[in-house]
C-alpha positions as a Markdown table, in Angstrom:
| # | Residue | x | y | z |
|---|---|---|---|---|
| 1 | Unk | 135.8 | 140.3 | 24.7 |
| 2 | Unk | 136.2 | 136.7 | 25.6 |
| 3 | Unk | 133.2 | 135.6 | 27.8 |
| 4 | Unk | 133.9 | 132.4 | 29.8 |
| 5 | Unk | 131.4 | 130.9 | 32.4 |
| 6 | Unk | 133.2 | 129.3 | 35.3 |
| 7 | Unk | 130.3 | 127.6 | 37.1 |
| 8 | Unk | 128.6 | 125.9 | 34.8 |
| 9 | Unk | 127.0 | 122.1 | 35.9 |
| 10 | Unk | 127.1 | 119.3 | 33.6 |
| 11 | Unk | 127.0 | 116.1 | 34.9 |
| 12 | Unk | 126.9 | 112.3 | 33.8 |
| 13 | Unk | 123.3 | 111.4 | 32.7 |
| 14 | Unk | 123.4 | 108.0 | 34.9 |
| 15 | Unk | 123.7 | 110.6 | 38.2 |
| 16 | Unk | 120.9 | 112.8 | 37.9 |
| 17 | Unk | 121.4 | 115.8 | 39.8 |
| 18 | Unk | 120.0 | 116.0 | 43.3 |
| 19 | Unk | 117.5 | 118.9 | 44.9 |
| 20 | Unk | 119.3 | 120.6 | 47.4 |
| 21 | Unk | 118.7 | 119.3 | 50.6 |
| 22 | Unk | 115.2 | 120.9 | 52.4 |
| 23 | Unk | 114.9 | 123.5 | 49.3 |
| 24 | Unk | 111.5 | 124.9 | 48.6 |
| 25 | Unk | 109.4 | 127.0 | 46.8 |
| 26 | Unk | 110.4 | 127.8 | 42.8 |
| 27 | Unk | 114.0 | 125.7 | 43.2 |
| 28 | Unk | 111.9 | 122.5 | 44.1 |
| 29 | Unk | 108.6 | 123.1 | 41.9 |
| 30 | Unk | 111.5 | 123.7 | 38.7 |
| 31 | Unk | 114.0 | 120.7 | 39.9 |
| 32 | Unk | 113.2 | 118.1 | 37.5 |
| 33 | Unk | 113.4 | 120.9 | 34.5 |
| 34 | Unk | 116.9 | 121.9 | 36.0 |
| 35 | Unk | 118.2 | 118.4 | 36.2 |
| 36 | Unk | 117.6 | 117.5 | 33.1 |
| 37 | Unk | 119.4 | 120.3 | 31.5 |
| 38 | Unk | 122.3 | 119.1 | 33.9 |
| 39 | Unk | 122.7 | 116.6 | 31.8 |
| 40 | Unk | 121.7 | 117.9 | 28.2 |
| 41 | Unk | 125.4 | 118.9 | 26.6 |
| 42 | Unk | 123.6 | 119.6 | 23.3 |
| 43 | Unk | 121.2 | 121.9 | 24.9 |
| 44 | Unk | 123.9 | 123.9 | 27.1 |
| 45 | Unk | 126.0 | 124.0 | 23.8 |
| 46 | Unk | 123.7 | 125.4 | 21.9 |
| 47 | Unk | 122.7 | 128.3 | 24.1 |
| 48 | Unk | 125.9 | 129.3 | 24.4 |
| 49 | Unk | 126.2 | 129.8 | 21.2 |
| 50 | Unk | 122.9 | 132.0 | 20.9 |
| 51 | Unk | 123.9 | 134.1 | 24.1 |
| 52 | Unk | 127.6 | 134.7 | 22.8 |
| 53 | Unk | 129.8 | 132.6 | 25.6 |
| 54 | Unk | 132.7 | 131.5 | 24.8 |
| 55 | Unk | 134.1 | 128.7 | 27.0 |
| 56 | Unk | 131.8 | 126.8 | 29.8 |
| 57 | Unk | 133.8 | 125.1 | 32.6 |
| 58 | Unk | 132.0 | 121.9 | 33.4 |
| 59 | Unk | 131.3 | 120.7 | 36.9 |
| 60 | Unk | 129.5 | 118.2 | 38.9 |
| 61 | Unk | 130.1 | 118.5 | 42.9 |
| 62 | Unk | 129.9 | 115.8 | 44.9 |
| 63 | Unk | 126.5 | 116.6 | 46.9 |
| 64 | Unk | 124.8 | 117.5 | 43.7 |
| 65 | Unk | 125.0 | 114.5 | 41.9 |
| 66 | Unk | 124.7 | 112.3 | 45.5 |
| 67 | Unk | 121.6 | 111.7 | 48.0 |
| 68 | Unk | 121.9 | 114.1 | 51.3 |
| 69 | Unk | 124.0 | 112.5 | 53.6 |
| 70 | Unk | 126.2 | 109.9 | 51.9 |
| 71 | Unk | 129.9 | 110.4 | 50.4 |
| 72 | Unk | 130.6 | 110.3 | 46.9 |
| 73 | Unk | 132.0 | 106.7 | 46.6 |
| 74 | Unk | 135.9 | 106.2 | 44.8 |
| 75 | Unk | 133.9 | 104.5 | 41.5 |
| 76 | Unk | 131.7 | 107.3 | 41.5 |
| 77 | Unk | 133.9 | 110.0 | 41.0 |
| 78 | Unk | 136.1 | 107.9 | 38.4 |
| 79 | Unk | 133.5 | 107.2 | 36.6 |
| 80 | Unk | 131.8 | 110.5 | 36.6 |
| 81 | Unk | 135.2 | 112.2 | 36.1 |
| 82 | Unk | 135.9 | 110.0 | 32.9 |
| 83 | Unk | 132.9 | 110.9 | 31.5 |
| 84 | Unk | 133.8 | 115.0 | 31.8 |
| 85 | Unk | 137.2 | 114.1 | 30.2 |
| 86 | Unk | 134.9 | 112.3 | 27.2 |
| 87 | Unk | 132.9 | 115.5 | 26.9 |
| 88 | Unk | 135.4 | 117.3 | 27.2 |
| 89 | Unk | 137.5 | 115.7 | 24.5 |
| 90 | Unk | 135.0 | 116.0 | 21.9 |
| 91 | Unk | 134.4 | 120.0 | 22.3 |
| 92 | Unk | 137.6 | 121.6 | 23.8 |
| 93 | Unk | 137.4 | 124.7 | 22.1 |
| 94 | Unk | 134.5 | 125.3 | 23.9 |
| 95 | Unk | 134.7 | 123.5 | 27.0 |
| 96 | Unk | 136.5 | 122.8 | 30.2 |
| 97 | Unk | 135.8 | 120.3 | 33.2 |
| 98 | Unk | 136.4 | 120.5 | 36.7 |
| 99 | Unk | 137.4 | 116.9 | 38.3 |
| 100 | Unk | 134.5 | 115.9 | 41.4 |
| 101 | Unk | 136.6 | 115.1 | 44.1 |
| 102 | Unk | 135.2 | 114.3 | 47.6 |
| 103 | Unk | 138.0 | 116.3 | 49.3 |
| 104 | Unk | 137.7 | 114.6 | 52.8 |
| 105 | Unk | 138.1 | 111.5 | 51.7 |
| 106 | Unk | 142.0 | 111.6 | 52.3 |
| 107 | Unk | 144.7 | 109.9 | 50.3 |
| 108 | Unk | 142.3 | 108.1 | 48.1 |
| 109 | Unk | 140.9 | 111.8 | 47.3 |
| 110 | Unk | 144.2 | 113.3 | 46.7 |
| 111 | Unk | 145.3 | 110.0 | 44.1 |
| 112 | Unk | 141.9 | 110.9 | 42.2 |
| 113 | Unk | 142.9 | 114.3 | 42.0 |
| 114 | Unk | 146.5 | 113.3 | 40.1 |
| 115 | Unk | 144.7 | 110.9 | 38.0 |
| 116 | Unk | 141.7 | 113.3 | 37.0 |
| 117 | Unk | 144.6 | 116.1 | 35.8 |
| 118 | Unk | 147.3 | 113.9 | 35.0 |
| 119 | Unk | 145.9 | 111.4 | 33.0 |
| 120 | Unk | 142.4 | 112.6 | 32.1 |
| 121 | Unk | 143.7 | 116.1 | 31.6 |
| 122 | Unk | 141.4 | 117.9 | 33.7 |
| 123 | Unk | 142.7 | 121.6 | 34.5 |
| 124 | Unk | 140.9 | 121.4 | 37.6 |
| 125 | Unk | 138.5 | 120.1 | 40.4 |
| 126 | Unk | 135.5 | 120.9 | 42.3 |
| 127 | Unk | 134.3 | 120.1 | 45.8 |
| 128 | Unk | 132.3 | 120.4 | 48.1 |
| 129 | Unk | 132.6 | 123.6 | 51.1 |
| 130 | Unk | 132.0 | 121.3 | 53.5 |
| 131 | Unk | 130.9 | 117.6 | 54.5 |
| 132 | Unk | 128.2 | 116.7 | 55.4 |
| 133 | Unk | 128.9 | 116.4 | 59.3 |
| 134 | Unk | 129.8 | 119.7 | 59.5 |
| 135 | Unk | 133.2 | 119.4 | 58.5 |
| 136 | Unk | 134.6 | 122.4 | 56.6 |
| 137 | Unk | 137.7 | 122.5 | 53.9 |
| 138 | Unk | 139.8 | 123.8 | 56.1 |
| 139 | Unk | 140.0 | 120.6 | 58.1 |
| 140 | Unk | 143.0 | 118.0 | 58.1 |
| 141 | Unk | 140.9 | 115.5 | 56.6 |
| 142 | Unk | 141.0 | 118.2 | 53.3 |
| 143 | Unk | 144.3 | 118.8 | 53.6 |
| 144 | Unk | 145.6 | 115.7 | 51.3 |
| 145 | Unk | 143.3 | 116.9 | 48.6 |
| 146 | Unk | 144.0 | 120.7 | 48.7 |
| 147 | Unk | 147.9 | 119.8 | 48.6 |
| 148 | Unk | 147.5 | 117.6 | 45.4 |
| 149 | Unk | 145.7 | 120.5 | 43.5 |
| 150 | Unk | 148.4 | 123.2 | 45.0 |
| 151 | Unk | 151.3 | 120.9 | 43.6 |
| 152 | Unk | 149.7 | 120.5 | 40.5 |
| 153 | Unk | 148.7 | 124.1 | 40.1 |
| 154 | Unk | 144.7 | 123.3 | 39.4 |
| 155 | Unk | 142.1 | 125.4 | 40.6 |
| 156 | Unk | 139.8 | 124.2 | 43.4 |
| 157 | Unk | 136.3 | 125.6 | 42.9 |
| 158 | Unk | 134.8 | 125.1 | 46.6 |
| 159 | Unk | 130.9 | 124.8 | 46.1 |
| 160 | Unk | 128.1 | 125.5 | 48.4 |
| 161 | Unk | 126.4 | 122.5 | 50.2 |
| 162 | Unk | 123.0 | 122.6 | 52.0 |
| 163 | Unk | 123.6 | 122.0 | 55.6 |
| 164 | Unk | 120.3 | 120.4 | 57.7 |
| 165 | Unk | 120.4 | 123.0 | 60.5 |
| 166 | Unk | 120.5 | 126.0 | 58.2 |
| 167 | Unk | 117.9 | 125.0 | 55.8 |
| 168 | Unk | 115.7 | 123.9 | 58.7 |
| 169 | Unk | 115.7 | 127.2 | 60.0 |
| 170 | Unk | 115.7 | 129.2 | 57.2 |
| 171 | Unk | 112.7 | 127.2 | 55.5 |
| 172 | Unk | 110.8 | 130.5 | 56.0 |
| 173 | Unk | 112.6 | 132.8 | 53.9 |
| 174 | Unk | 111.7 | 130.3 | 50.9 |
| 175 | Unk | 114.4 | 130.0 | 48.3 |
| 176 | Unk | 116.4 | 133.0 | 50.0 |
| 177 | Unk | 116.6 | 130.8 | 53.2 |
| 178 | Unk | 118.1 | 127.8 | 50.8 |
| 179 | Unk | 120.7 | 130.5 | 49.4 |
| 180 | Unk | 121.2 | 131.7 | 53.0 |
| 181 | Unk | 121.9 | 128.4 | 54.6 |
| 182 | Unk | 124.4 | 127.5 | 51.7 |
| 183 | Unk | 126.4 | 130.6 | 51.7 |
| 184 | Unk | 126.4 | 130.7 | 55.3 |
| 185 | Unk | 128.3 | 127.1 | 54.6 |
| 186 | Unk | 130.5 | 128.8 | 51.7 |
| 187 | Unk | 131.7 | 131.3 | 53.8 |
| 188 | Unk | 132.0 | 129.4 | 57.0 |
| 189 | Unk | 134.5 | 127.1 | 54.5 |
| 190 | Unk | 136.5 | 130.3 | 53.0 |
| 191 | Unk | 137.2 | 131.4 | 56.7 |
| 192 | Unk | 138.5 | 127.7 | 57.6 |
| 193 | Unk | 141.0 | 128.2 | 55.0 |
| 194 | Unk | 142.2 | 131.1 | 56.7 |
| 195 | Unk | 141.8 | 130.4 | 60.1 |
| 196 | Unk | 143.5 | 127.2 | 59.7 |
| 197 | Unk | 146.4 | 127.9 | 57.8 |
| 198 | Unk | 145.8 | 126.3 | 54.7 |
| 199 | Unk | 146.2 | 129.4 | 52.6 |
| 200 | Unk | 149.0 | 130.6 | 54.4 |
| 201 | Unk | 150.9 | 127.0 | 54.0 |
| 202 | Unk | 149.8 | 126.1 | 50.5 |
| 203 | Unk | 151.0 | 129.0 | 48.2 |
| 204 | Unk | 150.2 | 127.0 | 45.0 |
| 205 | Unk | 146.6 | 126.7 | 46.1 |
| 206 | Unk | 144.2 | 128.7 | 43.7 |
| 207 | Unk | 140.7 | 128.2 | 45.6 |
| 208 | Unk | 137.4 | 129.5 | 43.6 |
| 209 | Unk | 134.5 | 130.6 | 46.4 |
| 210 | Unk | 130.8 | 131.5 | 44.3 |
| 211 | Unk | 129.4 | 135.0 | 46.1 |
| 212 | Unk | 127.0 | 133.5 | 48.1 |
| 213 | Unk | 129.9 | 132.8 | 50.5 |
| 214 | Unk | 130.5 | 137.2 | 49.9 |
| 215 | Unk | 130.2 | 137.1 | 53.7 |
| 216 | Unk | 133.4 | 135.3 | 54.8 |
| 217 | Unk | 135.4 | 138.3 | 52.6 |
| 218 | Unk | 133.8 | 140.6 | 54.3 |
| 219 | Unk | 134.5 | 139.0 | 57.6 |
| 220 | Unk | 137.7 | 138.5 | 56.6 |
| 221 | Unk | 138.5 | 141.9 | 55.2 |
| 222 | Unk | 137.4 | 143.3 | 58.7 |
| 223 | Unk | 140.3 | 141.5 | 60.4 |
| 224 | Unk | 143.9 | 141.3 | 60.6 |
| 225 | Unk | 143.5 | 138.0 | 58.9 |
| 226 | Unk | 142.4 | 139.8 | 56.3 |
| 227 | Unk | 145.5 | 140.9 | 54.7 |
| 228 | Unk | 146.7 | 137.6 | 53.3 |
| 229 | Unk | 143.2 | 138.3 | 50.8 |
| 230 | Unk | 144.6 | 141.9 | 50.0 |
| 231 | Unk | 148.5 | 142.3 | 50.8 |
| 232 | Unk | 150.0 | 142.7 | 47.0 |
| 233 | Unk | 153.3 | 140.9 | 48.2 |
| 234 | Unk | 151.8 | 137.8 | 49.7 |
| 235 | Unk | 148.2 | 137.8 | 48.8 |
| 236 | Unk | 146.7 | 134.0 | 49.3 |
| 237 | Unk | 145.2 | 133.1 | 45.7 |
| 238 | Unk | 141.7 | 133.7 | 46.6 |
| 239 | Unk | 138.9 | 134.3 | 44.0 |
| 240 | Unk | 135.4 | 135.3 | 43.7 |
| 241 | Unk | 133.2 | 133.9 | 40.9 |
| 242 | Unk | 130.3 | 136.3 | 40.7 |
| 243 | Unk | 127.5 | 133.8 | 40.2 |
| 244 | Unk | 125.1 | 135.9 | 38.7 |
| 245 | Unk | 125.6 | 139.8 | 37.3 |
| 246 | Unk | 125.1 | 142.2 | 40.4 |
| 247 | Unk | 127.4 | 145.4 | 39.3 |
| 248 | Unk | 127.4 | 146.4 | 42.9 |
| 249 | Unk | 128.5 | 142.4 | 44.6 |
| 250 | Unk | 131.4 | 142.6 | 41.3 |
| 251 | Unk | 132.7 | 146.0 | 42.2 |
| 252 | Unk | 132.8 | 144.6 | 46.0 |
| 253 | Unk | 134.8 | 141.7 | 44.7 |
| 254 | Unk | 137.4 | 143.1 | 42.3 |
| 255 | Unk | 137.9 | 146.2 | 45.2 |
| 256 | Unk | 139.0 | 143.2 | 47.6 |
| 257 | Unk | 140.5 | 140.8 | 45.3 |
| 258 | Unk | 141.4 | 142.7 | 42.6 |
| 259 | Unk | 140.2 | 142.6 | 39.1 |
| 260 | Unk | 142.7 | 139.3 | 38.4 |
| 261 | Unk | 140.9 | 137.4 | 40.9 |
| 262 | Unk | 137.5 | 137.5 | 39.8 |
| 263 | Unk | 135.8 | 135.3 | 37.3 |
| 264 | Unk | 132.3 | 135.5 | 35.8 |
| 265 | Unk | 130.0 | 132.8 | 37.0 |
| 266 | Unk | 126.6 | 132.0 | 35.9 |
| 267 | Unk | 125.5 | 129.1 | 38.0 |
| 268 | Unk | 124.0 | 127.4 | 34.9 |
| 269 | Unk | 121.5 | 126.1 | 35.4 |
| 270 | Unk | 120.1 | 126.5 | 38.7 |
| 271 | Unk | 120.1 | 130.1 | 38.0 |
| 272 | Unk | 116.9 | 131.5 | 36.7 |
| 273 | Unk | 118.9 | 134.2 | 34.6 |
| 274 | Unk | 121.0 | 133.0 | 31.9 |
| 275 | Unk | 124.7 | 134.0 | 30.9 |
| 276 | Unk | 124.9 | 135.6 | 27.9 |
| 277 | Unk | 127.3 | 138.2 | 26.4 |
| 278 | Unk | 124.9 | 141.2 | 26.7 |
| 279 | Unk | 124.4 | 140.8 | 30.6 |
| 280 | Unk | 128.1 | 140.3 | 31.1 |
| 281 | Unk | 129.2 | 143.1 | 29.8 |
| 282 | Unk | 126.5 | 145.4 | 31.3 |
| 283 | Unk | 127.6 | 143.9 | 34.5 |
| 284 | Unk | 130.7 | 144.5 | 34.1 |
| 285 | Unk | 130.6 | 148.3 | 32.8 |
| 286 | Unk | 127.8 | 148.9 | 35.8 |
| 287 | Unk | 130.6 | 147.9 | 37.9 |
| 288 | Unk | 132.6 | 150.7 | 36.7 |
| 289 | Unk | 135.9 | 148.4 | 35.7 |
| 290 | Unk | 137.7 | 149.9 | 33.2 |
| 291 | Unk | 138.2 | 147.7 | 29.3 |
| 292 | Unk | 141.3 | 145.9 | 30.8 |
| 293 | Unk | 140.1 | 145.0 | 34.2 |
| 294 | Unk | 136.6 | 143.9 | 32.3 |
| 295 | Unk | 138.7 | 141.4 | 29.6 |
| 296 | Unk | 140.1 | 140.0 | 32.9 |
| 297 | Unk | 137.1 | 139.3 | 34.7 |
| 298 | Unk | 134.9 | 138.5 | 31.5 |
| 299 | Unk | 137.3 | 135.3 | 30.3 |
| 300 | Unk | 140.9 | 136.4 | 31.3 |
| 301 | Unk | 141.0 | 134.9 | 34.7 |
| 302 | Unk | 139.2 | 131.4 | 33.6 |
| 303 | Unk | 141.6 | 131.0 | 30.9 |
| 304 | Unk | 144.8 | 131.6 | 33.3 |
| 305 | Unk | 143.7 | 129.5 | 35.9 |
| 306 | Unk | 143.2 | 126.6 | 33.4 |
| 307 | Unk | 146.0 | 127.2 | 32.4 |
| 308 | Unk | 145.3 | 128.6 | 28.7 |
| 309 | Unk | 146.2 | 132.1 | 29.6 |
């Protein structure tokens, strides 16, 4: 079975990745470990080749690789997006890069996005869920950007942020409370999509949400809204990367989505448990899919929506 890791964060050495804002406990005692392997390539190469994956799809978003509170300047994102393309280049048998893209930053956004898959070859991008004024992806100021990737028939893998309010009041639940606050965020964003019209208008748009936003589909799937996740005949291209191996969060997933709309996500590596072939495909049998529906959610998926399906 083909095993490919979908969230998976590489990043340019010269922007070291960024603790997530007001995080505590294990995340921020382990931070300066984690960002180093952020930008170690060798090291991520070589353990997935002891653990048996396949294909890692390389990402940086925006507010992990900039301080709380700023954008993600033009030059940044060229530069860091060049650099993916490089690493790319030199190991595509193996890997795939997402394009950062600061998706409320307009036009400007929306040009980087045709120059990251156009000319750098990029199969896809990755942004932030939301700015950092509250701003979600459904909002206008998105809109530029989430057309350019539905025209050009990328995936936009829609990360979680750490808003200020959440993480203040969640500080008590320790590194729960951090996961809490930012899939509050991720699934706050999901439902903007919805509520906004942006997956009804965009049918090219293939948008990628992690499970710690599980709570907007479930919100979703409790309304009438809900049907443009689930209708066969005009269901919105919605997926769910598992971001982690909980049989019963997969089986969740794939009953909503369907088994073609669900990719295997490690969260590499932030995640304190590693991917590796074993633990996919225990995942994946706990979740009682069947061999076809497994191959789909395993590596299937990723390679279609990079286009190498």
């Amino acid at each position: 079975m083909f095993i490919a890791d979908f969230h998976t964060h590489h990043a340019c050495p010269d922007y070291p990745a960024v603790l997530p804002h007001n995080a505590t406990g294990v995340l921020a005692a382990r931070w300066a470990d984690t960002a180093r392997r952020v930008a170690d390539l060798d090291g991520l190469l070589a353990e997935s080749g002891r653990h048996g994956v396949d294909l890692r799809v390389l990402s940086a978003p925006p507010a992990m690789v900039t301080p709380h509170g700023e954008r993600t300047r033009p030059d940044d994102q060229r530069r860091l997006n060049d650099h993916l393309a490089t690493v790319v280049a030199g190991d595509p048998g193996r890997l795939a890069g997402l394009a950062t893209i600061d998706a409320f930053g307009g036009d400007a956004a929306a040009g980087e996005v045709v120059r990251a898959v156009r000319e750098l070859g990029l199969p896809g991008i990755v942004v932030d869920c939301a700015a950092a004024d509250g701003r979600l992806l459904g909002d206008p100021a998105a809109r530029p950007t989430l057309s350019a990737a539905a025209e050009l028939g990328v995936p936009v893998f829609a990360h979680p942020i750490s808003r200020s309010t959440l993480t203040a009041e969640f500080a008590g639940l320790g590194r729960l409370g951090t996961s809490l606050a930012r899939g509050t965020m991720n699934a706050a964003a999901l439902l903007s999509l919805l509520t906004g019209g942006a997956l009804a208008t965009l049918p090219g748009l293939h948008v990628v949400f992690p499970m710690l936003g599980v709570a907007g589909l479930a919100l979703a799937a409790a309304t009438d809204e809900g049907a443009l996740l689930t209708a066969p005949d005009r269901r919105a291209h919605v997926y769910a990367d598992t971001m982690g191996f909980a049989p019963s969060a997969i089986r969740f997933a794939t009953d909503l989505l369907g088994a073609d709309h669900v990719v295997v996500g490690g969260d590499w590596p932030v995640a304190e448990r590693e991917t590796t072939r074993e633990r996919v495909e225990a995942a994946l049998r706990g979740a009682g899919l069947d061999p076809d529906e497994r191959a789909l959610v395993a590596g299937g998926n990723t390679l279609r929506l990079l286009g190498r399906g």
